[in-house]
CSV table of C-alpha atoms in Angstrom, one decimal:
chain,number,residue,atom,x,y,z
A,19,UNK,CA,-11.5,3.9,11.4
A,20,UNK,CA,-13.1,0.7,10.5
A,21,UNK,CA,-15.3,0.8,7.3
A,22,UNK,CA,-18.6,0.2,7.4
A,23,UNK,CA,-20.5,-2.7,5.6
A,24,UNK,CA,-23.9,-3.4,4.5
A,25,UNK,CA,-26.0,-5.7,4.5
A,26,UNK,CA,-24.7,-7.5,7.2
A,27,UNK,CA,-26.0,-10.3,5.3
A,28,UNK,CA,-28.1,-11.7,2.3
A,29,UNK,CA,-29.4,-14.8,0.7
A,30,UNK,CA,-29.6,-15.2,-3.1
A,31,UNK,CA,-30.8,-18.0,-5.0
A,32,UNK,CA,-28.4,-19.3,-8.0
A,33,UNK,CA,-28.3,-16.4,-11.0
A,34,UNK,CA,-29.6,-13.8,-8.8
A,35,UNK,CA,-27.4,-10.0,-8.3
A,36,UNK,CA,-26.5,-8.7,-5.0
A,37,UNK,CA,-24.3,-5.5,-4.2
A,38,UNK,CA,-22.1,-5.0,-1.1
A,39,UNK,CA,-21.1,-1.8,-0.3
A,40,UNK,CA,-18.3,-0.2,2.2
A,41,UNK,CA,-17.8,3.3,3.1
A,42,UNK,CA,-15.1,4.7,5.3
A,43,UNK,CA,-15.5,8.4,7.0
A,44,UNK,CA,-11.5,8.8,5.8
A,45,UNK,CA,-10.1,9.4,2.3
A,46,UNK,CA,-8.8,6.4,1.3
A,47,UNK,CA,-5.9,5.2,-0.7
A,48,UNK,CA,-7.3,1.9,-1.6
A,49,UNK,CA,-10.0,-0.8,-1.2
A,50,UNK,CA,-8.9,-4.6,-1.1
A,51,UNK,CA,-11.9,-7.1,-1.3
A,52,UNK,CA,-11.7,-10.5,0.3
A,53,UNK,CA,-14.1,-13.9,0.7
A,54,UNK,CA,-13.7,-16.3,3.4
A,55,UNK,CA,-15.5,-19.6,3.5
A,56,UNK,CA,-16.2,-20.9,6.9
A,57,UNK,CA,-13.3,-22.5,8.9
A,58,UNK,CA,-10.8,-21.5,5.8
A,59,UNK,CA,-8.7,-18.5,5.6
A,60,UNK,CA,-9.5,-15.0,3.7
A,61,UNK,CA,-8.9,-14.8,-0.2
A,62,UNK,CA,-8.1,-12.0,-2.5
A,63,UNK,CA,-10.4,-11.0,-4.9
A,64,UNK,CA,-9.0,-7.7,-5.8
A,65,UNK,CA,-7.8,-4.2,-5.1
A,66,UNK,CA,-9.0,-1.0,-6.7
A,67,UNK,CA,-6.8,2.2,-5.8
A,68,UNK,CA,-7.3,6.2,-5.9
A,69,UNK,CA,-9.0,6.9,-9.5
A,70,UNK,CA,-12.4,5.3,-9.2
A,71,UNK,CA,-11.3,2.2,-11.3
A,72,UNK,CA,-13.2,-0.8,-11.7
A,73,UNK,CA,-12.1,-4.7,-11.8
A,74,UNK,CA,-13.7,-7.9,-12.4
A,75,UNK,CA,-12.8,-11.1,-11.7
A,76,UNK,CA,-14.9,-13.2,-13.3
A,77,UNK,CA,-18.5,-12.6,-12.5
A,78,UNK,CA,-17.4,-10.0,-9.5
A,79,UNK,CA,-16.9,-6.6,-10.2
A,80,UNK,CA,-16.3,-3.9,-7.8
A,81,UNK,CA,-15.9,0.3,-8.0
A,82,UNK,CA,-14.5,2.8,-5.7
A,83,UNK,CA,-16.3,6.3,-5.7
A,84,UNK,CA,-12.9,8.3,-4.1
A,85,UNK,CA,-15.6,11.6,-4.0
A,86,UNK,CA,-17.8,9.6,-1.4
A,87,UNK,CA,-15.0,7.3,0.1
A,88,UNK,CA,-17.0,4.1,-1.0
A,89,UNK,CA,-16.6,1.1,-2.7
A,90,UNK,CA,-19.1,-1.8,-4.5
A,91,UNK,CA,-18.9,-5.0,-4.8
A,92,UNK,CA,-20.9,-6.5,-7.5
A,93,UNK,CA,-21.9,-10.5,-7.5
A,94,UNK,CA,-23.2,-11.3,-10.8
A,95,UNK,CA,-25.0,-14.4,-11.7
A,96,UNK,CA,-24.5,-15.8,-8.5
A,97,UNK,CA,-23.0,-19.2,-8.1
A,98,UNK,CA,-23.0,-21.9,-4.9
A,99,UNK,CA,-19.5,-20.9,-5.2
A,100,UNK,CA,-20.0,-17.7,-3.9
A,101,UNK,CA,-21.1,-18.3,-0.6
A,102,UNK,CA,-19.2,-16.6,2.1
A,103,UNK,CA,-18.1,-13.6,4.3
A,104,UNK,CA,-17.0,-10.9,2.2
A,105,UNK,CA,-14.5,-8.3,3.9
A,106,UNK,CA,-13.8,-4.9,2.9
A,107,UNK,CA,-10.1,-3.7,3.9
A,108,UNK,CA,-9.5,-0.1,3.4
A,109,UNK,CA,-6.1,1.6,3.3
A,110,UNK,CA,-5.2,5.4,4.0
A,111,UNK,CA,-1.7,5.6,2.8
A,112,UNK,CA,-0.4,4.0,6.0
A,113,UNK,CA,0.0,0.3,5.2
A,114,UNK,CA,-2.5,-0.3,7.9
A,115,UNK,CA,-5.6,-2.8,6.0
A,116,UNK,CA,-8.6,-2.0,8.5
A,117,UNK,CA,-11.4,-4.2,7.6
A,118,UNK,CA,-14.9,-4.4,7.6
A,119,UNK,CA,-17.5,-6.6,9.8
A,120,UNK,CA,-18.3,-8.4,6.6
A,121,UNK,CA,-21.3,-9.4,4.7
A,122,UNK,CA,-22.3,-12.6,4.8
A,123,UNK,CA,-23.2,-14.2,0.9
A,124,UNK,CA,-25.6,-17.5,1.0
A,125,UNK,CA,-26.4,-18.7,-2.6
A,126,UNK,CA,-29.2,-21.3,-2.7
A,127,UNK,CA,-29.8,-23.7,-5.4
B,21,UNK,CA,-3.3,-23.2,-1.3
B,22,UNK,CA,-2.0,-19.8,-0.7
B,23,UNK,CA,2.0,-20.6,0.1
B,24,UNK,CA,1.7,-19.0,3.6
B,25,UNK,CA,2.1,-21.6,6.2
B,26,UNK,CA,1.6,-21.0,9.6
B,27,UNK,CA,2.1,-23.1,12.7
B,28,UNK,CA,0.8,-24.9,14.9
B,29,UNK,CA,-2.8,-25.0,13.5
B,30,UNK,CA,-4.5,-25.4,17.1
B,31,UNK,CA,-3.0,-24.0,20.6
B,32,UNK,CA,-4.7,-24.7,23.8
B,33,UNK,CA,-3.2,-22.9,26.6
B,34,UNK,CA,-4.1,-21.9,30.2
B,35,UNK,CA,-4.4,-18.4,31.3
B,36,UNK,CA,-0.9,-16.4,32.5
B,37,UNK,CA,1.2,-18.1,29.8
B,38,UNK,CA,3.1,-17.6,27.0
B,39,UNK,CA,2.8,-19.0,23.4
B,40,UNK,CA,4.5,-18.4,20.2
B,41,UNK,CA,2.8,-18.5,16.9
B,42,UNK,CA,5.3,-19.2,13.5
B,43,UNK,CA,4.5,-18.0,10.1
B,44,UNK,CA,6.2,-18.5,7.0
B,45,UNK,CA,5.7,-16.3,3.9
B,46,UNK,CA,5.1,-17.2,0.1
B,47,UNK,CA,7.9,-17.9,-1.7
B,48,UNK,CA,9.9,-14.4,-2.4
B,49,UNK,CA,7.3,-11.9,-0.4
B,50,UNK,CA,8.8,-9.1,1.8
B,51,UNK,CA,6.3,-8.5,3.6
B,52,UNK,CA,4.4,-10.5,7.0
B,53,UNK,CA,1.5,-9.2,8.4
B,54,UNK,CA,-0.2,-10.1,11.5
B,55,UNK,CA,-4.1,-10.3,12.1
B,56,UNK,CA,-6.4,-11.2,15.3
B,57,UNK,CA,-10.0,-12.7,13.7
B,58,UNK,CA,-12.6,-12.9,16.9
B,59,UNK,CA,-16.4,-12.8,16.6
B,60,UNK,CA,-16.8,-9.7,18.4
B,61,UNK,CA,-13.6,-8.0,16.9
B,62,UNK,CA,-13.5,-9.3,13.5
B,63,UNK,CA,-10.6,-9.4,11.5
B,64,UNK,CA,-8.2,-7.0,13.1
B,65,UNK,CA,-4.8,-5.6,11.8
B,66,UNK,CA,-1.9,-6.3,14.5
B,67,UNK,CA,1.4,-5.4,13.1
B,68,UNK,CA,3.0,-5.6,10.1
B,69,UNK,CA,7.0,-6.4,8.8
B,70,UNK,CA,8.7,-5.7,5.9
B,71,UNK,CA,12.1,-7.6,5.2
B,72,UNK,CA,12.8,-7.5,8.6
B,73,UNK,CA,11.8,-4.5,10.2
B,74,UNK,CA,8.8,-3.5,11.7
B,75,UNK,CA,6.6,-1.1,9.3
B,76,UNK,CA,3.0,-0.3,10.7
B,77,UNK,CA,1.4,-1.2,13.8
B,78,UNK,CA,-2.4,-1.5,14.3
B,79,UNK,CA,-4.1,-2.5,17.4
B,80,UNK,CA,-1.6,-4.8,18.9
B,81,UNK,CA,-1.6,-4.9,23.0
B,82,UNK,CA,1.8,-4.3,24.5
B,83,UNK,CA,1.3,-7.7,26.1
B,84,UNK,CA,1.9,-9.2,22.5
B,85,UNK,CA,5.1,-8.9,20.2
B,86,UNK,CA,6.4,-10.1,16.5
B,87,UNK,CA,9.5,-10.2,14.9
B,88,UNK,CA,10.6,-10.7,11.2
B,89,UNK,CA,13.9,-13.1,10.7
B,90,UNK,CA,16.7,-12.8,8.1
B,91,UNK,CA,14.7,-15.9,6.0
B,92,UNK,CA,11.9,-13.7,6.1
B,93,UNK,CA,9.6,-16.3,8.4
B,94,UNK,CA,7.9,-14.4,11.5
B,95,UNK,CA,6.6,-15.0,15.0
B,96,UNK,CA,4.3,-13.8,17.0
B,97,UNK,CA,4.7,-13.7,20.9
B,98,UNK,CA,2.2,-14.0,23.1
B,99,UNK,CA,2.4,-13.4,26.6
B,100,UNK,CA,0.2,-13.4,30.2
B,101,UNK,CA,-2.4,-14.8,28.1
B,102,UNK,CA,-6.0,-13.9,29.2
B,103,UNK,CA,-9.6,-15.6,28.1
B,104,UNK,CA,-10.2,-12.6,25.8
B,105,UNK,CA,-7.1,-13.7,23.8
B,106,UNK,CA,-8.6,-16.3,22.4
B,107,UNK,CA,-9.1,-16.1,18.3
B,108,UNK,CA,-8.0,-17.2,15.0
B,109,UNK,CA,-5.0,-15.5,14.5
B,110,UNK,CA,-4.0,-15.1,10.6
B,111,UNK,CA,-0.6,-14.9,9.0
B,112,UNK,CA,0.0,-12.8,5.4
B,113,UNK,CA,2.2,-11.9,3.3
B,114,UNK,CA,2.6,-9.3,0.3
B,115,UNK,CA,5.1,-9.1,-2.3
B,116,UNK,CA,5.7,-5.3,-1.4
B,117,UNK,CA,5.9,-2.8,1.6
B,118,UNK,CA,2.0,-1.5,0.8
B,119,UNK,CA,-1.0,-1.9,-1.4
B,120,UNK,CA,-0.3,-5.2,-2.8
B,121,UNK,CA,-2.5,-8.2,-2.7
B,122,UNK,CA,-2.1,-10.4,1.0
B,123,UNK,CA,-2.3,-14.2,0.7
B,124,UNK,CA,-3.8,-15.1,4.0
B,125,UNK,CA,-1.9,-18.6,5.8
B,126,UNK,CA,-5.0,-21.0,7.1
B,127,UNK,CA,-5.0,-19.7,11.2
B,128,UNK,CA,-3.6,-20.7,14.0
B,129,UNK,CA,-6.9,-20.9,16.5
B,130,UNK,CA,-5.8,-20.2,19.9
B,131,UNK,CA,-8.0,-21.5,22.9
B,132,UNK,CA,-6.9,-20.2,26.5
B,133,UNK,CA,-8.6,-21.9,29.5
């Protein structure tokens, strides 16, 4: 049941785009997107449910493709800030979050 | 600062014992989830209360158990500890029963020697 993510990892320099994807061989009922900085604890970014809608929060977007049970994130203009492990949790309607391996973001100056 | 606190921060036990892990919700959130973070597991779903009473239950050995109290903090019980056991084990909370936002507590890292 656990999604799967890819790529595993990837190294940007500052301003540069990268794409992180998650799929899930279930129909979902959600997609929650999370960053966790070494040592520190995971944090929100944001949730996109059943309708294929997509949400931004600042200069990261992501979309959900309900057809194909698969989700996007999209880094934009990367920043140092966004170094990290991002997780994909995906939810089938039974309050169960069931998260990805994670992809891990470097951002170089 | 996500307003989940969780306690202690570090545990270092021995093998065949028993340790209890605290949690303590945002301000006004139902909801108390429990997750194991290992390097070769990842971050996995345990179990999961909502205003007391158990709600869904992921991959939680029997060995291990949790419980919700009436001022919403929770613990997490476990027992017979064993070398595999060892992990960052994560607190959250949600203002809901489902498909809300979780604010993650910083860990409780749990060595057993």
């Amino acid at each position: 049941q656990q999604p799967v993510q890819s790529p595993q990892a990837v190294i940007l320099r500052e301003g540069e785009d990268a794409v992180i994807n998650c799929s899930s061989s279930k129909a979902l009922y959600s997609v929650h997107w999370y960053r966790q900085k070494h040592g520190e604890a995971p944090v929100f970014l944001m949730i996109l449910l059943k309708g294929g809608e997509q949400k931004g929060h600042d200069k990261i977007s992501a979309s959900f493709n309900e057809k194909k049970q698969q989700s996007s994130l999209y880094l934009t203009a990367s920043q140092l800030s966004y170094s990290g492990t991002y997780f994909c949790g995906t939810e089938i309607g039974d309050y169960k979050l069931s998260f990805g391996a994670g992809t891990t973001v470097t951002v170089r100056a | 600062d996500s307003g989940v606190t969780q306690t202690p921060k570090h545990l270092i036990t021995a093998t065949g014992q028993r340790v209890t892990l605290r949690c303590s919700p945002r301000s006004g959130d139902l909801s108390v989830y429990w997750y194991q973070q290992s390097l070769d597991q990842g971050l996995q779903f345990l179990i999961q209360y909502y205003n007391g009473e158990e709600r869904a239950k992921g991959n939680i050995l029997e060995r291990f158990s949790a419980q919700q109290f009436p001022d919403l903090h929770s613990e997490l019980n476990l027992s017979s500890l064993e070398l595999g056991d060892s992990a960052l084990y994560f607190c959250a909370s949600s203002a809901g029963l489902a498909g809300g936002e979780q604010y993650f507590g910083p860990g409780t890292r749990l060595t057993v020697t």
